[in-house]
Amino acid sequence: MKNVLRAVLALLCLASGCAQKSHDQLIVGMELAYPPFEMTDQQGRPAGVSVDLANALGQYLGRRVEIQNIPFDGLIPSLQTGKIDLIISSMTATAERAKSISFSDPYLKTGLCLLVGKNSPIQSIQDADQSDKTLAVKRGTTGHVFAADKIKRARLLVLEKEDACVLEVIQGKADAFIYDQISTYENWRRNQDTTRPILKPFQEESWAIGLRKGDDALLKQVNQFLKDYQARGGFDELGGRYLKDQKEAFRKLGYPFYF
């Protein structure tokens, strides 16, 4: 009878999502909608820079990695509630986010810039922040945070998806899309007939790995991993594998590359 009761309780716990995680497992949260950093391959499996970085971290820690695909604005709540162990999802380390979670040392530097219409007269964020302009932002991103705090004249168009923001610019419904450098470059490359990138960042940012407050031992391990990974050329390898064309393009433009 006791065995039956234990089995029933275990099933109920599993159904309610309270099953215990294995100690040799590392559950990493990311939104698989941000190529080439977080995406899926042709078989629907997680792929990209962040996935490879997560797997390298798991190997370093001796833990089996599981990737959880979670919408970007749900990543921090998932971390806080213990659904995931850490976040590797092109997340900018901001003072506001640091109130809720801890961040590793930065592993990538980037910045906010603009995607505008091909024939747009806009040359800067100051040109974009005018009363006759509409600026698209993706909800929950640092572009959204920046715009909510700093944009005083232009109308904001807050959308859920990156592709939707780009489409608004292509169709002339938005005058600019505020987003990070690598995505802006990629979105322009896919839409060269209708858009133009302004890649010089007006706000510099750093990406880092997010961890729960109080996970100091894991934080120390993650920081040591990042240091070792950098020293043995891991980030250079990732850049060559996923971002070769972008690295060359940024070199020609005179902008420092990310890693």
PDB file of C-alpha atoms in Angstrom:
ATOM      1  CA  MET A   1       0.000   0.000   0.000  1.00  0.00           C
ATOM      2  CA  LYS A   2       2.821   2.385   0.890  1.00  0.00           C
ATOM      3  CA  ASN A   3       4.527   1.671  -2.418  1.00  0.00           C
ATOM      4  CA  VAL A   4       1.303   2.435  -4.281  1.00  0.00           C
ATOM      5  CA  LEU A   5       0.911   5.672  -2.349  1.00  0.00           C
ATOM      6  CA  ARG A   6       4.470   6.709  -3.134  1.00  0.00           C
ATOM      7  CA  ALA A   7       3.909   5.981  -6.815  1.00  0.00           C
ATOM      8  CA  VAL A   8       0.709   8.058  -6.868  1.00  0.00           C
ATOM      9  CA  LEU A   9       2.422  10.962  -5.119  1.00  0.00           C
ATOM     10  CA  ALA A  10       5.335  10.790  -7.544  1.00  0.00           C
ATOM     11  CA  LEU A  11       2.973  10.920 -10.508  1.00  0.00           C
ATOM     12  CA  LEU A  12       1.093  13.866  -9.025  1.00  0.00           C
ATOM     13  CA  CYS A  13       4.355  15.682  -8.395  1.00  0.00           C
ATOM     14  CA  LEU A  14       5.534  15.045 -11.946  1.00  0.00           C
ATOM     15  CA  ALA A  15       2.235  16.281 -13.381  1.00  0.00           C
ATOM     16  CA  SER A  16       2.445  19.491 -11.358  1.00  0.00           C
ATOM     17  CA  GLY A  17       6.020  20.189 -12.424  1.00  0.00           C
ATOM     18  CA  CYS A  18       7.648  19.586  -9.062  1.00  0.00           C
ATOM     19  CA  ALA A  19       9.842  16.690 -10.077  1.00  0.00           C
ATOM     20  CA  GLN A  20      13.343  16.921  -8.653  1.00  0.00           C
ATOM     21  CA  LYS A  21      16.141  17.857 -11.001  1.00  0.00           C
ATOM     22  CA  SER A  22      19.152  15.596 -11.196  1.00  0.00           C
ATOM     23  CA  HIS A  23      22.259  17.009  -9.531  1.00  0.00           C
ATOM     24  CA  ASP A  24      24.335  16.183 -12.616  1.00  0.00           C
ATOM     25  CA  GLN A  25      21.967  18.161 -14.849  1.00  0.00           C
ATOM     26  CA  LEU A  26      22.373  21.809 -15.878  1.00  0.00           C
ATOM     27  CA  ILE A  27      19.160  23.362 -17.162  1.00  0.00           C
ATOM     28  CA  VAL A  28      19.853  26.401 -19.319  1.00  0.00           C
ATOM     29  CA  GLY A  29      17.124  28.811 -20.392  1.00  0.00           C
ATOM     30  CA  MET A  30      17.199  30.704 -23.676  1.00  0.00           C
ATOM     31  CA  GLU A  31      14.799  31.933 -26.343  1.00  0.00           C
ATOM     32  CA  LEU A  32      15.567  29.977 -29.515  1.00  0.00           C
ATOM     33  CA  ALA A  33      14.587  32.806 -31.824  1.00  0.00           C
ATOM     34  CA  TYR A  34      17.753  34.862 -32.172  1.00  0.00           C
ATOM     35  CA  PRO A  35      20.086  33.404 -34.823  1.00  0.00           C
ATOM     36  CA  PRO A  36      22.981  32.837 -34.950  1.00  0.00           C
ATOM     37  CA  PHE A  37      23.114  32.957 -31.145  1.00  0.00           C
ATOM     38  CA  GLU A  38      19.964  31.045 -30.167  1.00  0.00           C
ATOM     39  CA  MET A  39      18.058  29.086 -32.806  1.00  0.00           C
ATOM     40  CA  THR A  40      17.059  25.599 -33.966  1.00  0.00           C
ATOM     41  CA  ASP A  41      18.639  23.521 -36.707  1.00  0.00           C
ATOM     42  CA  GLN A  42      16.813  21.782 -39.561  1.00  0.00           C
ATOM     43  CA  GLN A  43      15.856  18.934 -37.209  1.00  0.00           C
ATOM     44  CA  GLY A  44      14.387  21.364 -34.687  1.00  0.00           C
ATOM     45  CA  ARG A  45      17.239  20.898 -32.201  1.00  0.00           C
ATOM     46  CA  PRO A  46      18.754  23.822 -30.250  1.00  0.00           C
ATOM     47  CA  ALA A  47      21.726  25.343 -32.060  1.00  0.00           C
ATOM     48  CA  GLY A  48      23.849  28.457 -32.196  1.00  0.00           C
ATOM     49  CA  VAL A  49      26.531  30.349 -30.283  1.00  0.00           C
ATOM     50  CA  SER A  50      24.738  30.240 -26.930  1.00  0.00           C
ATOM     51  CA  VAL A  51      23.926  26.535 -27.267  1.00  0.00           C
ATOM     52  CA  ASP A  52      27.569  25.698 -27.952  1.00  0.00           C
ATOM     53  CA  LEU A  53      28.610  27.916 -25.051  1.00  0.00           C
ATOM     54  CA  ALA A  54      26.123  26.151 -22.750  1.00  0.00           C
ATOM     55  CA  ASN A  55      27.396  22.736 -23.809  1.00  0.00           C
ATOM     56  CA  ALA A  56      31.005  23.799 -23.225  1.00  0.00           C
ATOM     57  CA  LEU A  57      30.033  25.046 -19.758  1.00  0.00           C
ATOM     58  CA  GLY A  58      28.269  21.765 -19.008  1.00  0.00           C
ATOM     59  CA  GLN A  59      31.340  19.810 -20.058  1.00  0.00           C
ATOM     60  CA  TYR A  60      33.529  22.025 -17.851  1.00  0.00           C
ATOM     61  CA  LEU A  61      31.226  21.441 -14.869  1.00  0.00           C
ATOM     62  CA  GLY A  62      30.742  17.746 -15.593  1.00  0.00           C
ATOM     63  CA  ARG A  63      26.971  18.222 -15.882  1.00  0.00           C
ATOM     64  CA  ARG A  64      24.541  17.154 -18.592  1.00  0.00           C
ATOM     65  CA  VAL A  65      22.990  20.178 -20.313  1.00  0.00           C
ATOM     66  CA  GLU A  66      19.282  20.528 -21.032  1.00  0.00           C
ATOM     67  CA  ILE A  67      18.127  23.551 -23.060  1.00  0.00           C
ATOM     68  CA  GLN A  68      14.738  25.036 -22.185  1.00  0.00           C
ATOM     69  CA  ASN A  69      13.216  27.240 -24.913  1.00  0.00           C
ATOM     70  CA  ILE A  70      11.522  30.082 -23.030  1.00  0.00           C
ATOM     71  CA  PRO A  71      10.240  33.475 -24.272  1.00  0.00           C
ATOM     72  CA  PHE A  72      12.769  36.158 -23.403  1.00  0.00           C
ATOM     73  CA  ASP A  73      10.551  37.979 -20.907  1.00  0.00           C
ATOM     74  CA  GLY A  74       9.933  34.684 -19.101  1.00  0.00           C
ATOM     75  CA  LEU A  75      13.590  33.821 -18.545  1.00  0.00           C
ATOM     76  CA  ILE A  76      14.156  35.725 -15.305  1.00  0.00           C
ATOM     77  CA  PRO A  77      10.929  34.445 -13.670  1.00  0.00           C
ATOM     78  CA  SER A  78      11.901  30.898 -14.713  1.00  0.00           C
ATOM     79  CA  LEU A  79      15.310  31.354 -13.102  1.00  0.00           C
ATOM     80  CA  GLN A  80      13.856  32.792  -9.911  1.00  0.00           C
ATOM     81  CA  THR A  81      11.380  29.938  -9.503  1.00  0.00           C
ATOM     82  CA  GLY A  82      14.010  27.245 -10.090  1.00  0.00           C
ATOM     83  CA  LYS A  83      12.703  26.019 -13.442  1.00  0.00           C
ATOM     84  CA  ILE A  84      16.158  26.649 -14.915  1.00  0.00           C
ATOM     85  CA  ASP A  85      19.647  26.888 -13.419  1.00  0.00           C
ATOM     86  CA  LEU A  86      20.946  29.782 -15.470  1.00  0.00           C
ATOM     87  CA  ILE A  87      20.273  31.993 -18.490  1.00  0.00           C
ATOM     88  CA  ILE A  88      22.430  32.093 -21.613  1.00  0.00           C
ATOM     89  CA  SER A  89      20.321  34.064 -24.054  1.00  0.00           C
ATOM     90  CA  SER A  90      22.176  37.133 -25.364  1.00  0.00           C
ATOM     91  CA  MET A  91      21.053  38.904 -22.197  1.00  0.00           C
ATOM     92  CA  THR A  92      22.437  42.340 -21.437  1.00  0.00           C
ATOM     93  CA  ALA A  93      23.592  42.782 -17.863  1.00  0.00           C
ATOM     94  CA  THR A  94      21.692  45.844 -16.656  1.00  0.00           C
ATOM     95  CA  ALA A  95      21.408  47.457 -13.239  1.00  0.00           C
ATOM     96  CA  GLU A  96      17.662  46.854 -13.257  1.00  0.00           C
ATOM     97  CA  ARG A  97      17.990  43.128 -14.004  1.00  0.00           C
ATOM     98  CA  ALA A  98      20.761  42.850 -11.403  1.00  0.00           C
ATOM     99  CA  LYS A  99      18.173  43.704  -8.744  1.00  0.00           C
ATOM    100  CA  SER A 100      16.501  40.355  -9.477  1.00  0.00           C
ATOM    101  CA  ILE A 101      19.333  38.045 -10.549  1.00  0.00           C
ATOM    102  CA  SER A 102      23.113  37.783 -10.460  1.00  0.00           C
ATOM    103  CA  PHE A 103      25.304  38.113 -13.537  1.00  0.00           C
ATOM    104  CA  SER A 104      28.568  36.485 -14.516  1.00  0.00           C
ATOM    105  CA  ASP A 105      31.499  38.449 -15.838  1.00  0.00           C
ATOM    106  CA  PRO A 106      30.637  39.799 -19.308  1.00  0.00           C
ATOM    107  CA  TYR A 107      31.520  37.604 -22.275  1.00  0.00           C
ATOM    108  CA  LEU A 108      30.451  39.805 -25.187  1.00  0.00           C
ATOM    109  CA  LYS A 109      30.272  43.531 -25.880  1.00  0.00           C
ATOM    110  CA  THR A 110      27.721  45.059 -28.219  1.00  0.00           C
ATOM    111  CA  GLY A 111      25.473  48.107 -28.362  1.00  0.00           C
ATOM    112  CA  LEU A 112      22.151  49.531 -29.418  1.00  0.00           C
ATOM    113  CA  CYS A 113      21.807  50.945 -32.909  1.00  0.00           C
ATOM    114  CA  LEU A 114      19.177  51.570 -35.577  1.00  0.00           C
ATOM    115  CA  LEU A 115      17.655  49.889 -38.606  1.00  0.00           C
ATOM    116  CA  VAL A 116      15.943  52.502 -40.799  1.00  0.00           C
ATOM    117  CA  GLY A 117      14.333  52.636 -44.228  1.00  0.00           C
ATOM    118  CA  LYS A 118      16.778  52.607 -47.127  1.00  0.00           C
ATOM    119  CA  ASN A 119      16.031  56.197 -48.136  1.00  0.00           C
ATOM    120  CA  SER A 120      15.442  57.529 -44.622  1.00  0.00           C
ATOM    121  CA  PRO A 121      17.205  60.814 -43.708  1.00  0.00           C
ATOM    122  CA  ILE A 122      17.773  59.514 -40.154  1.00  0.00           C
ATOM    123  CA  GLN A 123      21.462  59.361 -39.198  1.00  0.00           C
ATOM    124  CA  SER A 124      21.331  59.155 -35.398  1.00  0.00           C
ATOM    125  CA  ILE A 125      19.110  58.406 -32.406  1.00  0.00           C
ATOM    126  CA  GLN A 126      18.603  62.166 -32.066  1.00  0.00           C
ATOM    127  CA  ASP A 127      17.211  62.313 -35.611  1.00  0.00           C
ATOM    128  CA  ALA A 128      14.899  59.399 -34.785  1.00  0.00           C
ATOM    129  CA  ASP A 129      13.512  60.983 -31.607  1.00  0.00           C
ATOM    130  CA  GLN A 130      11.240  63.498 -33.295  1.00  0.00           C
ATOM    131  CA  SER A 131       7.512  64.058 -32.931  1.00  0.00           C
ATOM    132  CA  ASP A 132       6.791  62.923 -36.490  1.00  0.00           C
ATOM    133  CA  LYS A 133       8.682  59.635 -36.082  1.00  0.00           C
ATOM    134  CA  THR A 134       7.607  56.139 -34.947  1.00  0.00           C
ATOM    135  CA  LEU A 135      10.191  53.805 -33.400  1.00  0.00           C
ATOM    136  CA  ALA A 136       9.714  50.039 -33.154  1.00  0.00           C
ATOM    137  CA  VAL A 137      11.103  48.042 -30.222  1.00  0.00           C
ATOM    138  CA  LYS A 138      10.856  44.416 -29.176  1.00  0.00           C
ATOM    139  CA  ARG A 139       9.167  44.010 -25.815  1.00  0.00           C
ATOM    140  CA  GLY A 140      11.463  43.254 -22.889  1.00  0.00           C
ATOM    141  CA  THR A 141      14.729  44.060 -24.675  1.00  0.00           C
ATOM    142  CA  THR A 142      17.197  46.759 -23.691  1.00  0.00           C
ATOM    143  CA  GLY A 143      16.040  48.646 -26.775  1.00  0.00           C
ATOM    144  CA  HIS A 144      12.588  48.738 -25.218  1.00  0.00           C
ATOM    145  CA  VAL A 145      14.011  49.835 -21.857  1.00  0.00           C
ATOM    146  CA  PHE A 146      16.137  52.532 -23.482  1.00  0.00           C
ATOM    147  CA  ALA A 147      13.242  53.873 -25.512  1.00  0.00           C
ATOM    148  CA  ALA A 148      10.848  53.956 -22.562  1.00  0.00           C
ATOM    149  CA  ASP A 149      13.367  55.970 -20.558  1.00  0.00           C
ATOM    150  CA  LYS A 150      15.120  58.134 -23.134  1.00  0.00           C
ATOM    151  CA  ILE A 151      12.820  58.669 -26.102  1.00  0.00           C
ATOM    152  CA  LYS A 152      10.824  61.838 -25.426  1.00  0.00           C
ATOM    153  CA  ARG A 153       9.240  62.883 -28.726  1.00  0.00           C
ATOM    154  CA  ALA A 154       8.798  59.921 -31.073  1.00  0.00           C
ATOM    155  CA  ARG A 155       5.921  57.460 -30.776  1.00  0.00           C
ATOM    156  CA  LEU A 156       6.889  53.989 -29.568  1.00  0.00           C
ATOM    157  CA  LEU A 157       5.587  50.842 -31.205  1.00  0.00           C
ATOM    158  CA  VAL A 158       6.153  47.909 -28.845  1.00  0.00           C
ATOM    159  CA  LEU A 159       5.952  44.510 -30.558  1.00  0.00           C
ATOM    160  CA  GLU A 160       6.513  40.935 -29.423  1.00  0.00           C
ATOM    161  CA  LYS A 161       8.696  39.688 -32.274  1.00  0.00           C
ATOM    162  CA  GLU A 162      11.871  40.922 -33.931  1.00  0.00           C
ATOM    163  CA  ASP A 163      10.551  40.062 -37.399  1.00  0.00           C
ATOM    164  CA  ALA A 164       7.482  42.184 -36.805  1.00  0.00           C
ATOM    165  CA  CYS A 165       9.642  45.189 -35.917  1.00  0.00           C
ATOM    166  CA  VAL A 166      11.703  44.748 -39.078  1.00  0.00           C
ATOM    167  CA  LEU A 167       8.545  44.456 -41.179  1.00  0.00           C
ATOM    168  CA  GLU A 168       7.243  47.749 -39.791  1.00  0.00           C
ATOM    169  CA  VAL A 169      10.421  49.451 -41.035  1.00  0.00           C
ATOM    170  CA  ILE A 170      10.254  47.716 -44.427  1.00  0.00           C
ATOM    171  CA  GLN A 171       6.642  48.802 -44.894  1.00  0.00           C
ATOM    172  CA  GLY A 172       7.359  52.365 -43.753  1.00  0.00           C
ATOM    173  CA  LYS A 173       5.063  52.113 -40.737  1.00  0.00           C
ATOM    174  CA  ALA A 174       8.019  52.629 -38.392  1.00  0.00           C
ATOM    175  CA  ASP A 175      10.896  55.003 -39.063  1.00  0.00           C
ATOM    176  CA  ALA A 176      13.449  52.947 -37.126  1.00  0.00           C
ATOM    177  CA  PHE A 177      13.906  49.770 -35.126  1.00  0.00           C
ATOM    178  CA  ILE A 178      16.091  50.012 -31.998  1.00  0.00           C
ATOM    179  CA  TYR A 179      18.054  46.796 -31.527  1.00  0.00           C
ATOM    180  CA  ASP A 180      21.566  45.409 -31.061  1.00  0.00           C
ATOM    181  CA  GLN A 181      24.360  45.615 -33.617  1.00  0.00           C
ATOM    182  CA  ILE A 182      24.554  42.005 -34.750  1.00  0.00           C
ATOM    183  CA  SER A 183      20.804  41.681 -35.293  1.00  0.00           C
ATOM    184  CA  THR A 184      20.620  45.041 -37.047  1.00  0.00           C
ATOM    185  CA  TYR A 185      23.389  43.973 -39.399  1.00  0.00           C
ATOM    186  CA  GLU A 186      21.685  40.636 -40.078  1.00  0.00           C
ATOM    187  CA  ASN A 187      18.271  42.235 -40.637  1.00  0.00           C
ATOM    188  CA  TRP A 188      19.790  44.698 -43.080  1.00  0.00           C
ATOM    189  CA  ARG A 189      21.658  41.936 -44.906  1.00  0.00           C
ATOM    190  CA  ARG A 190      18.350  40.112 -45.444  1.00  0.00           C
ATOM    191  CA  ASN A 191      16.563  43.299 -46.541  1.00  0.00           C
ATOM    192  CA  GLN A 192      19.152  45.380 -48.381  1.00  0.00           C
ATOM    193  CA  ASP A 193      16.657  46.695 -50.945  1.00  0.00           C
ATOM    194  CA  THR A 194      14.435  48.297 -48.306  1.00  0.00           C
ATOM    195  CA  THR A 195      16.518  49.031 -45.198  1.00  0.00           C
ATOM    196  CA  ARG A 196      19.743  50.700 -44.051  1.00  0.00           C
ATOM    197  CA  PRO A 197      21.731  49.978 -40.865  1.00  0.00           C
ATOM    198  CA  ILE A 198      23.220  52.652 -38.619  1.00  0.00           C
ATOM    199  CA  LEU A 199      25.660  50.399 -36.819  1.00  0.00           C
ATOM    200  CA  LYS A 200      27.566  52.842 -34.657  1.00  0.00           C
ATOM    201  CA  PRO A 201      26.092  52.158 -31.188  1.00  0.00           C
ATOM    202  CA  PHE A 202      24.520  54.991 -29.241  1.00  0.00           C
ATOM    203  CA  GLN A 203      24.559  52.854 -26.075  1.00  0.00           C
ATOM    204  CA  GLU A 204      27.216  50.233 -25.368  1.00  0.00           C
ATOM    205  CA  GLU A 205      26.215  47.016 -23.607  1.00  0.00           C
ATOM    206  CA  SER A 206      27.650  43.743 -22.335  1.00  0.00           C
ATOM    207  CA  TRP A 207      26.076  40.287 -22.385  1.00  0.00           C
ATOM    208  CA  ALA A 208      26.484  37.960 -19.414  1.00  0.00           C
ATOM    209  CA  ILE A 209      25.155  34.688 -18.007  1.00  0.00           C
ATOM    210  CA  GLY A 210      22.287  35.080 -15.543  1.00  0.00           C
ATOM    211  CA  LEU A 211      22.142  33.130 -12.278  1.00  0.00           C
ATOM    212  CA  ARG A 212      19.925  33.039  -9.203  1.00  0.00           C
ATOM    213  CA  LYS A 213      20.785  35.326  -6.323  1.00  0.00           C
ATOM    214  CA  GLY A 214      22.743  33.325  -3.771  1.00  0.00           C
ATOM    215  CA  ASP A 215      24.151  30.755  -6.222  1.00  0.00           C
ATOM    216  CA  ASP A 216      27.635  31.998  -5.374  1.00  0.00           C
ATOM    217  CA  ALA A 217      29.425  28.693  -5.854  1.00  0.00           C
ATOM    218  CA  LEU A 218      27.986  28.253  -9.355  1.00  0.00           C
ATOM    219  CA  LEU A 219      28.721  31.891 -10.155  1.00  0.00           C
ATOM    220  CA  LYS A 220      32.370  31.392  -9.234  1.00  0.00           C
ATOM    221  CA  GLN A 221      32.549  28.283 -11.434  1.00  0.00           C
ATOM    222  CA  VAL A 222      30.900  30.081 -14.358  1.00  0.00           C
ATOM    223  CA  ASN A 223      33.318  33.016 -14.134  1.00  0.00           C
ATOM    224  CA  GLN A 224      36.296  30.658 -14.044  1.00  0.00           C
ATOM    225  CA  PHE A 225      34.905  28.807 -17.066  1.00  0.00           C
ATOM    226  CA  LEU A 226      34.527  32.054 -19.029  1.00  0.00           C
ATOM    227  CA  LYS A 227      38.102  33.031 -18.202  1.00  0.00           C
ATOM    228  CA  ASP A 228      39.449  29.626 -19.255  1.00  0.00           C
ATOM    229  CA  TYR A 229      37.253  29.484 -22.370  1.00  0.00           C
ATOM    230  CA  GLN A 230      38.520  32.885 -23.491  1.00  0.00           C
ATOM    231  CA  ALA A 231      42.149  31.932 -22.814  1.00  0.00           C
ATOM    232  CA  ARG A 232      41.981  28.752 -24.904  1.00  0.00           C
ATOM    233  CA  GLY A 233      40.357  30.511 -27.863  1.00  0.00           C
ATOM    234  CA  GLY A 234      36.811  29.263 -27.399  1.00  0.00           C
ATOM    235  CA  PHE A 235      35.164  32.560 -28.280  1.00  0.00           C
ATOM    236  CA  ASP A 236      37.380  33.029 -31.319  1.00  0.00           C
ATOM    237  CA  GLU A 237      36.280  29.590 -32.480  1.00  0.00           C
ATOM    238  CA  LEU A 238      32.607  30.459 -31.986  1.00  0.00           C
ATOM    239  CA  GLY A 239      33.077  33.706 -33.898  1.00  0.00           C
ATOM    240  CA  GLY A 240      34.736  31.867 -36.772  1.00  0.00           C
ATOM    241  CA  ARG A 241      32.029  29.203 -36.835  1.00  0.00           C
ATOM    242  CA  TYR A 242      28.949  31.398 -36.696  1.00  0.00           C
ATOM    243  CA  LEU A 243      29.992  35.001 -37.366  1.00  0.00           C
ATOM    244  CA  LYS A 244      32.809  34.957 -39.909  1.00  0.00           C
ATOM    245  CA  ASP A 245      31.100  37.291 -42.390  1.00  0.00           C
ATOM    246  CA  GLN A 246      29.978  39.652 -39.654  1.00  0.00           C
ATOM    247  CA  LYS A 247      33.470  39.857 -38.169  1.00  0.00           C
ATOM    248  CA  GLU A 248      34.902  40.805 -41.547  1.00  0.00           C
ATOM    249  CA  ALA A 249      32.151  43.338 -42.230  1.00  0.00           C
ATOM    250  CA  PHE A 250      32.637  45.017 -38.872  1.00  0.00           C
ATOM    251  CA  ARG A 251      36.404  45.101 -39.383  1.00  0.00           C
ATOM    252  CA  LYS A 252      35.922  46.937 -42.689  1.00  0.00           C
ATOM    253  CA  LEU A 253      33.507  49.375 -41.034  1.00  0.00           C
ATOM    254  CA  GLY A 254      35.987  50.041 -38.248  1.00  0.00           C
ATOM    255  CA  TYR A 255      33.740  48.770 -35.456  1.00  0.00           C
ATOM    256  CA  PRO A 256      35.174  46.464 -32.771  1.00  0.00           C
ATOM    257  CA  PHE A 257      33.766  42.954 -32.859  1.00  0.00           C
ATOM    258  CA  TYR A 258      31.823  41.384 -30.061  1.00  0.00           C
ATOM    259  CA  PHE A 259      33.832  38.777 -28.166  1.00  0.00           C
TER     260      PHE A 259
END
